[in-house]
Coordinates of C-alpha atoms in Angstrom, one line a residue:
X25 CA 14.7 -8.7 -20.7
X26 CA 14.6 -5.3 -22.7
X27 CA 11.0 -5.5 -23.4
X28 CA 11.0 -6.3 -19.6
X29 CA 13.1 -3.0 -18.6
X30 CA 11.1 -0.9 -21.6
X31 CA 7.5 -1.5 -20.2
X32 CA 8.4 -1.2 -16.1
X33 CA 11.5 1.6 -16.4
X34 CA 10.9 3.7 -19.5
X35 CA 9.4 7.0 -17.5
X36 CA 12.3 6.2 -14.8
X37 CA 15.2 6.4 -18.0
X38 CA 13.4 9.7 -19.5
X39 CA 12.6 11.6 -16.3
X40 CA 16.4 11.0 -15.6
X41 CA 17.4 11.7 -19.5
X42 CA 15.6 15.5 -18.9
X43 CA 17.8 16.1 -15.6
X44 CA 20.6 15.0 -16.7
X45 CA 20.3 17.4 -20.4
X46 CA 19.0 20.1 -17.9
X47 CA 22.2 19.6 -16.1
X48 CA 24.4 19.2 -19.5
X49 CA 23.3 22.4 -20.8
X50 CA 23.4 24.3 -18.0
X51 CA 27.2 23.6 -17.7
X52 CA 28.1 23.7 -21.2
X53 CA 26.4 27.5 -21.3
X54 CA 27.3 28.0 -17.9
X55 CA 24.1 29.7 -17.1
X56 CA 20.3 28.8 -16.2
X57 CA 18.2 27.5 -19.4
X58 CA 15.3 30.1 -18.4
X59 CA 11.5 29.4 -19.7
X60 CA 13.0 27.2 -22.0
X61 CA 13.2 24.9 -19.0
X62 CA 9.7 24.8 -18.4
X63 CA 8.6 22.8 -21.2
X64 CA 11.0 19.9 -20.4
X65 CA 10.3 19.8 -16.6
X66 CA 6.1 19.5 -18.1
X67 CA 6.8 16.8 -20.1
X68 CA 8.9 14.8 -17.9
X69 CA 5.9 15.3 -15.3
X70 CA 3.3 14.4 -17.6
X71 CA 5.8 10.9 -18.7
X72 CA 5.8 10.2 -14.8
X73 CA 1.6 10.9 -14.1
X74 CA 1.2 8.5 -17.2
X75 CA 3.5 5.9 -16.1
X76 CA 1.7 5.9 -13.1
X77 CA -1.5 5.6 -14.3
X78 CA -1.1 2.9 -16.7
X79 CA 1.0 1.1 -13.5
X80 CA -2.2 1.4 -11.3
X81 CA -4.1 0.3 -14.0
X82 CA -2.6 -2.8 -14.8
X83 CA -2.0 -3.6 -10.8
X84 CA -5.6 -3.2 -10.2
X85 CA -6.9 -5.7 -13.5
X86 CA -3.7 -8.3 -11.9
X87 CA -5.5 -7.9 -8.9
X88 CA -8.7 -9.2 -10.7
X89 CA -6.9 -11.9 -12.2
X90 CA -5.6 -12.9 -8.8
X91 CA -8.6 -12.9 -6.7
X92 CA -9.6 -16.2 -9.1
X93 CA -6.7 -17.9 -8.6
X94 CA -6.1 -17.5 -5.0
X95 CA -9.1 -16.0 -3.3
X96 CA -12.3 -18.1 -5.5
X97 CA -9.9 -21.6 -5.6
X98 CA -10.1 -21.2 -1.7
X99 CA -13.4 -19.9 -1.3
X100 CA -15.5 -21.1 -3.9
X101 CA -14.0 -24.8 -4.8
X102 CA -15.0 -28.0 -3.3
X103 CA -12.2 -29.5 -1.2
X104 CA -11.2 -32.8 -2.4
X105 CA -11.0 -34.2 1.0
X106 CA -13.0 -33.6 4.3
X107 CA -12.2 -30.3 5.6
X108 CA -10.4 -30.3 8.6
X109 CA -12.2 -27.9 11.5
X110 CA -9.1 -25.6 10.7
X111 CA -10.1 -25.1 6.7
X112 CA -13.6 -24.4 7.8
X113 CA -12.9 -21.8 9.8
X114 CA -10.3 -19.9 7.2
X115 CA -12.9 -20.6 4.8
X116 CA -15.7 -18.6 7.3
X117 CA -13.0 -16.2 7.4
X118 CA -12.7 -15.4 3.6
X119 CA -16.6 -15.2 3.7
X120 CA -16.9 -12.8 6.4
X121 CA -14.3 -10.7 4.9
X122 CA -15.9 -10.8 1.8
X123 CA -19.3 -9.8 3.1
X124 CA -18.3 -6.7 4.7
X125 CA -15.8 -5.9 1.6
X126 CA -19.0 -6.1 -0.7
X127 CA -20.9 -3.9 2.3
X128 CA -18.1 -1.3 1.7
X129 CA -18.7 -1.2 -1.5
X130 CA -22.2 -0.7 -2.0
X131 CA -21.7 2.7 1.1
X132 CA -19.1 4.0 -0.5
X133 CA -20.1 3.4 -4.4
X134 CA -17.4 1.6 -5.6
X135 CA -17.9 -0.4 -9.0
X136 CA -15.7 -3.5 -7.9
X137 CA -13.3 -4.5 -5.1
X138 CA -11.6 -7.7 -5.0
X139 CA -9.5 -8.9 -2.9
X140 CA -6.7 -12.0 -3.5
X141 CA -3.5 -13.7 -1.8
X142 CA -0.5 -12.1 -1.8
X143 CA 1.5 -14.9 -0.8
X144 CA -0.7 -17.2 -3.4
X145 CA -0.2 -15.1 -6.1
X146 CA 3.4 -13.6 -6.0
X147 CA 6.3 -16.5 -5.1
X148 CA 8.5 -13.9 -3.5
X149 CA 5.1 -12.7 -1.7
X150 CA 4.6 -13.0 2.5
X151 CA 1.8 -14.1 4.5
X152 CA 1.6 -11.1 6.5
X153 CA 2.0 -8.7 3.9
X154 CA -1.1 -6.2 3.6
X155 CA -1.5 -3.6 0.2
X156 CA -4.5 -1.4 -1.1
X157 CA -5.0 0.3 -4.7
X158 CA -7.5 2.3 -6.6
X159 CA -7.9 3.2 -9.9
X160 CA -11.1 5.4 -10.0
X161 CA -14.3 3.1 -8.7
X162 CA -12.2 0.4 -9.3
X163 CA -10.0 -1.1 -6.1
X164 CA -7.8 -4.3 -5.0
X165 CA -6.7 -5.7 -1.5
X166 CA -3.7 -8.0 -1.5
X167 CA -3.4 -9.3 1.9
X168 CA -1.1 -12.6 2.7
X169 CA -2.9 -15.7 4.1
X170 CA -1.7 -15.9 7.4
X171 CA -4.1 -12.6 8.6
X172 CA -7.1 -15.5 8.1
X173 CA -5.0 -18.2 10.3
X174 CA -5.7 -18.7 13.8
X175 CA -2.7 -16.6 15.2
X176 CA -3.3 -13.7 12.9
X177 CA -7.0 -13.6 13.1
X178 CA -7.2 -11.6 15.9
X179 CA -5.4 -8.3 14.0
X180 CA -7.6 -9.0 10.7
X181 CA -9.7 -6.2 11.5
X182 CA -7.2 -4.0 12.1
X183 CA -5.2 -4.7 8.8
X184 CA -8.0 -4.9 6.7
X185 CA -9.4 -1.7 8.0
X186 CA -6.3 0.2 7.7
X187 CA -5.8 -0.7 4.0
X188 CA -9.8 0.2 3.4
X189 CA -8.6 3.8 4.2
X190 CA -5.7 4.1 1.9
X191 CA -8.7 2.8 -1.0
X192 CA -11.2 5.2 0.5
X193 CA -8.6 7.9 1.0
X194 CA -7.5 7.6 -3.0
X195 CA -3.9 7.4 -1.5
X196 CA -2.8 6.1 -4.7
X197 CA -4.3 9.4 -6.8
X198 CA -2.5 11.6 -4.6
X199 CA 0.3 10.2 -4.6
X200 CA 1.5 10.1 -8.6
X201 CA 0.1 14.1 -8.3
X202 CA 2.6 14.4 -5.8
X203 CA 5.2 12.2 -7.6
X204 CA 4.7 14.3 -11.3
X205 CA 4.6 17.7 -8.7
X206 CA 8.0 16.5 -7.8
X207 CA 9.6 15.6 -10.9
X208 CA 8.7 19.0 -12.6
X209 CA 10.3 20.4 -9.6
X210 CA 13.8 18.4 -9.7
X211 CA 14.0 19.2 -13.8
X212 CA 13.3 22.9 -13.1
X213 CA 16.2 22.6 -10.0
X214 CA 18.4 20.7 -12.3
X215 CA 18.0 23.5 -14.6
X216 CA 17.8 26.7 -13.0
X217 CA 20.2 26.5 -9.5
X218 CA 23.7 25.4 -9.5
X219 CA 24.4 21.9 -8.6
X220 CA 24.5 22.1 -5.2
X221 CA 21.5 23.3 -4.2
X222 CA 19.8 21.7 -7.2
X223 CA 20.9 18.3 -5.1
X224 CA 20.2 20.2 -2.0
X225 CA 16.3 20.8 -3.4
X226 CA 16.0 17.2 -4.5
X227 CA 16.9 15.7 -1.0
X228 CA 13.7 18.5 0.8
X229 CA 11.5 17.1 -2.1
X230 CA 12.2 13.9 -1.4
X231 CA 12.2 14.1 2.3
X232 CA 8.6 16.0 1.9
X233 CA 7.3 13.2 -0.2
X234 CA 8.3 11.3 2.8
X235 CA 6.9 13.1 5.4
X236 CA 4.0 12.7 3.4
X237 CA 3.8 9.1 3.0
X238 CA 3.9 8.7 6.9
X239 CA 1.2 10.8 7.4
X240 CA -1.1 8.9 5.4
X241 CA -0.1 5.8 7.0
X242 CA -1.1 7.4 10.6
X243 CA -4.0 8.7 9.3
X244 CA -5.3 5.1 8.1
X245 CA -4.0 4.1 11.6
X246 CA -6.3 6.3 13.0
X247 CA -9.1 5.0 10.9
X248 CA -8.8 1.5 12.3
X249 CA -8.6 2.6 15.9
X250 CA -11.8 4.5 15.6
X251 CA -13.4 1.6 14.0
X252 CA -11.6 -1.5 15.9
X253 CA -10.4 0.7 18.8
X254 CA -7.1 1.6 20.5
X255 CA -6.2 -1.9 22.0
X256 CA -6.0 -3.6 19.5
X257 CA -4.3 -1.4 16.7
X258 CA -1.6 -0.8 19.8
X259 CA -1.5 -4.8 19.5
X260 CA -1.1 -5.2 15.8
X261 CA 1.8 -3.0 16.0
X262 CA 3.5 -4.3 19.2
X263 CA 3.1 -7.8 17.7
X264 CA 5.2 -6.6 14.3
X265 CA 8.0 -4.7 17.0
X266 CA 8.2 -8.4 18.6
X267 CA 8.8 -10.2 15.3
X268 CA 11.0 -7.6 14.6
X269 CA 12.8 -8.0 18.2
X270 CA 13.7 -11.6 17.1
X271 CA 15.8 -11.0 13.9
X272 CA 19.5 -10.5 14.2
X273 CA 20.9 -6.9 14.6
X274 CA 22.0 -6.0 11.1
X275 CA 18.7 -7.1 9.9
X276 CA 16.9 -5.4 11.6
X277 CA 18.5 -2.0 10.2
X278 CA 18.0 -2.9 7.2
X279 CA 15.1 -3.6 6.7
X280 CA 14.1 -0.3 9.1
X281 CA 15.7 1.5 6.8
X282 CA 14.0 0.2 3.2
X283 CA 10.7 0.6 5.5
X284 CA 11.4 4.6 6.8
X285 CA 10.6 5.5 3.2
X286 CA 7.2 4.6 3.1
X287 CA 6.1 3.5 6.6
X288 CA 6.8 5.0 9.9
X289 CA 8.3 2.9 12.7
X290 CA 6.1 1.0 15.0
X291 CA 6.9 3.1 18.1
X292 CA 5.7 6.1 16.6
X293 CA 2.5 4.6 15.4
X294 CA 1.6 2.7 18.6
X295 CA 2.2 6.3 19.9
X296 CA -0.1 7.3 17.6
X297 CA -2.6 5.2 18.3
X298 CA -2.8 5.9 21.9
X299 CA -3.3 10.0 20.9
X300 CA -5.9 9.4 18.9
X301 CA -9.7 10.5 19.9
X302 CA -12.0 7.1 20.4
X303 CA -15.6 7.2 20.2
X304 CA -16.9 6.8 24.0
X305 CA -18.3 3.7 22.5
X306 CA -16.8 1.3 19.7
X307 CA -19.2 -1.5 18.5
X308 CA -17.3 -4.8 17.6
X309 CA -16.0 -5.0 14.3
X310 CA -17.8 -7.6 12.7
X311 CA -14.8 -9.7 11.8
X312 CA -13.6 -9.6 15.6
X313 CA -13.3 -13.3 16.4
X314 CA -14.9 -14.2 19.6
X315 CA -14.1 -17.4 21.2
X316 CA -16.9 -20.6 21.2
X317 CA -17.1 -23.1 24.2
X318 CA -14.5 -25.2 22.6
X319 CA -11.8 -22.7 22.8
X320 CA -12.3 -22.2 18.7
X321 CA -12.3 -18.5 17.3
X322 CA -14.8 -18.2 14.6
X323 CA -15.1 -15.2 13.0
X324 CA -18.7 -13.2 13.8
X325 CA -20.8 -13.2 10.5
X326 CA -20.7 -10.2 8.9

């Protein structure tokens, strides 16, 4: 359990050691530790940019490790039984999806991107769960099974598309610059303004960092409504806001409120969506399913 604690929370433990000495010496002289602040606040940031890193790092090789045991046992394994019409067409699913993931790759030059279960992979993991990271040409989508089944199918597109432009955005590189920006900022408020505004400072950081993360998450939004168009990105969203709609009150909150710090609220990004420019003609997306004489929803070869 220690080694556990050392390898996930080590830069967390010294980040908060430095504020806390900042804020310890400062009282104890009862005046501002000058320059000799500086240093501190550079090391903490560097600690938090290589925690980071080495985080992304080992996400994206997991990833890679994933995509065999979830992604290939699906894809690339004979079933053991005759496939039912429903496995076929998850299967044509995965290799559509794969297709225009290895397309993407080859435009935008990126050594490797793989792409596994979420829900396959982590126990505690959700079948509509969606996540992108990059570590240099290196990238990984996680994306929960039920986006291939035939009620979610419809919104792939959208959802893959979205988390394409946090990878081709580097949304993950900005963001520890903006994390290490912002703890060289607390240690220098923890060590050169009086406690007050020194929390006072933290909360605008914080709130910033914020206001950033949302902005991202729009602009990926608007990504997939150029690409997909506005319909169905307003769908996607209205479809979470009615799953949402079903859970109990107090739920509800909470989870709006361990979402606001990442991800802004559906009504605001269905808003969104219907603000943003659309090209006078949108081609369909070559995972758009389109429905056979049966009734069926194949997905369109990529």
């Amino acid at each position: 359990m220690l080694r556990w604690i050392r390898q996930r929370y080590w830069s967390h433990i010294f980040v908060g050691w430095m504020v806390m000495t900042a804020l310890l010496t400062r009282r104890g002289n009862e005046t501002h530790l000058g320059p000799d602040a500086l240093p501190m606040a550079v090391i903490a940031s560097w600690a938090w940019a290589l925690h980071c890193a080495s985080d992304l790092r080992d996400q994206v090789a997991e990833g890679f490790r994933a995509q065999h045991h979830t992604w290939n046992s699906h894809l690339r394994s004979r079933p053991p039984y005759p496939p039912s019409p429903l496995y076929s067409a998850f299967v044509q699913r995965m290799w559509s999806t794969e297709t225009h993931l290895h397309g993407v790759a080859r435009k935008y030059r990126l050594q490797r991107l793989t792409i596994a279960f979420v829900d396959g992979w982590d126990q505690d993991g959700h079948g509509n769960e969606a996540a992108s990271l990059r570590d240099g040409p290196r990238a990984h989508l996680w994306l929960g099974s039920n986006w291939f089944g035939p009620q979610d199918t419809a919104h792939l597109p959208v959802i893959l598309e979205h988390e394409l432009g946090h990878i081709l955005r580097r949304d993950n590189q900005r963001s520890t610059v903006l994390q290490a920006t912002g703890v060289l900022l607390t240690v220098l408020t923890a060590a050169w303004l009086p406690l007050l505004l020194a929390v006072l400072a933290t909360v605008v950081l914080r709130l910033l960092y914020i206001g950033w993360s949302w902005w991202t998450e729009l602009a990926c939004d608007a990504r997939a409504v150029r690409i997909c168009g506005r319909e169905a990105v307003i769908a996607l969203w209205g479809r979470h806001t009615a799953l949402l709609g079903d859970l109990p009150r107090p739920v509800r909150l909470w989870n709006g409120l361990c979402s606001a710090s990442t991800h802004p609220p559906y009504g605001l990004r269905m808003w969104w969506a219907r603000r943003t420019n659309v090209p006078s003609a949108v081609e369909p997306h070559p995972l758009t399913p389109v429905s056979d004489a049966e009734g069926q929803v194949p997905t369109r070869a990529a």
